[in-house]
């Protein structure tokens, strides 16, 4: 019984298959359904595959684009930093050029020449031993001791110590500074001395019967043989109201923001007068003159003695 059922089931399935097959051969319904279903299924699969591949490609391309963009951004940032650095240097060069043009606009007095120098350091404040500057020039490059130092605004001091390639400038606010000055209007002479940091300059050795005008410009007189005559240096800020000829002045130059200065030196063909040599020549000439005088006196006395001797011999000869 059991094997017959097993044979009946395949036979039934075969009959169903043959029936469906014959029906499909007549109507072609299953072929159309199968072909359409297969095409749709294959289309969906291919569409899904294309979507997945295109998505992956888009992700990879975006990643590559992001990497390229990041690299380009780094390059552009570097170029921007370089441009900013060049711009800042150009701005600084322009400011320096403007300062140097303003510095070189000063025409030196006749017989003098100017030489530019850069400020390396400055020493101010109560702990500094001197109110001074350090320049990048020494006695080998034109900065000799006592060389005047100035800016286009006015005198700031003089070289007080010089090395081979660097030198120190004694500013006019230093208490050890003394400069011979003269009033531009009144032509009153005085000595301008420093009083220290954040203090006005003082005028010393002012004649009793003279007076400066308030706001009068002070220029170098040249009597100290260190500064040329006519350089602006300070301006009177307070006049004498006590009758003691006490005057105060302020420097014309800004001593706290110096970057470049000018050294004012004599030209080689115009050396300063050597008064010591003049006194040595005079002192040496005095003994020579005294010897000439004594020799003339001896020459004058010599004929007299000879005439006396001749007279005596004439007087003795008759005897």
CSV table of C-alpha atoms in Angstrom, one decimal, residues 137-145 159 161-167:
chain,number,residue,atom,x,y,z
A,137,UNK,CA,79.5,101.5,14.0
A,138,UNK,CA,82.9,101.9,15.7
A,139,UNK,CA,86.1,103.8,15.1
A,140,UNK,CA,86.9,101.6,12.1
A,141,UNK,CA,83.6,102.5,10.4
A,142,UNK,CA,83.4,106.2,11.1
A,143,UNK,CA,82.3,106.5,14.8
A,144,UNK,CA,85.1,108.3,16.5
A,145,UNK,CA,84.9,109.5,20.1
A,159,UNK,CA,79.9,109.2,20.8
A,161,UNK,CA,83.2,105.4,23.7
A,162,UNK,CA,84.1,103.7,20.5
A,163,UNK,CA,85.2,100.1,19.8
A,164,UNK,CA,86.3,98.6,16.4
A,165,UNK,CA,82.7,98.0,15.2
A,166,UNK,CA,80.4,99.4,17.8
A,167,UNK,CA,80.2,102.6,19.8
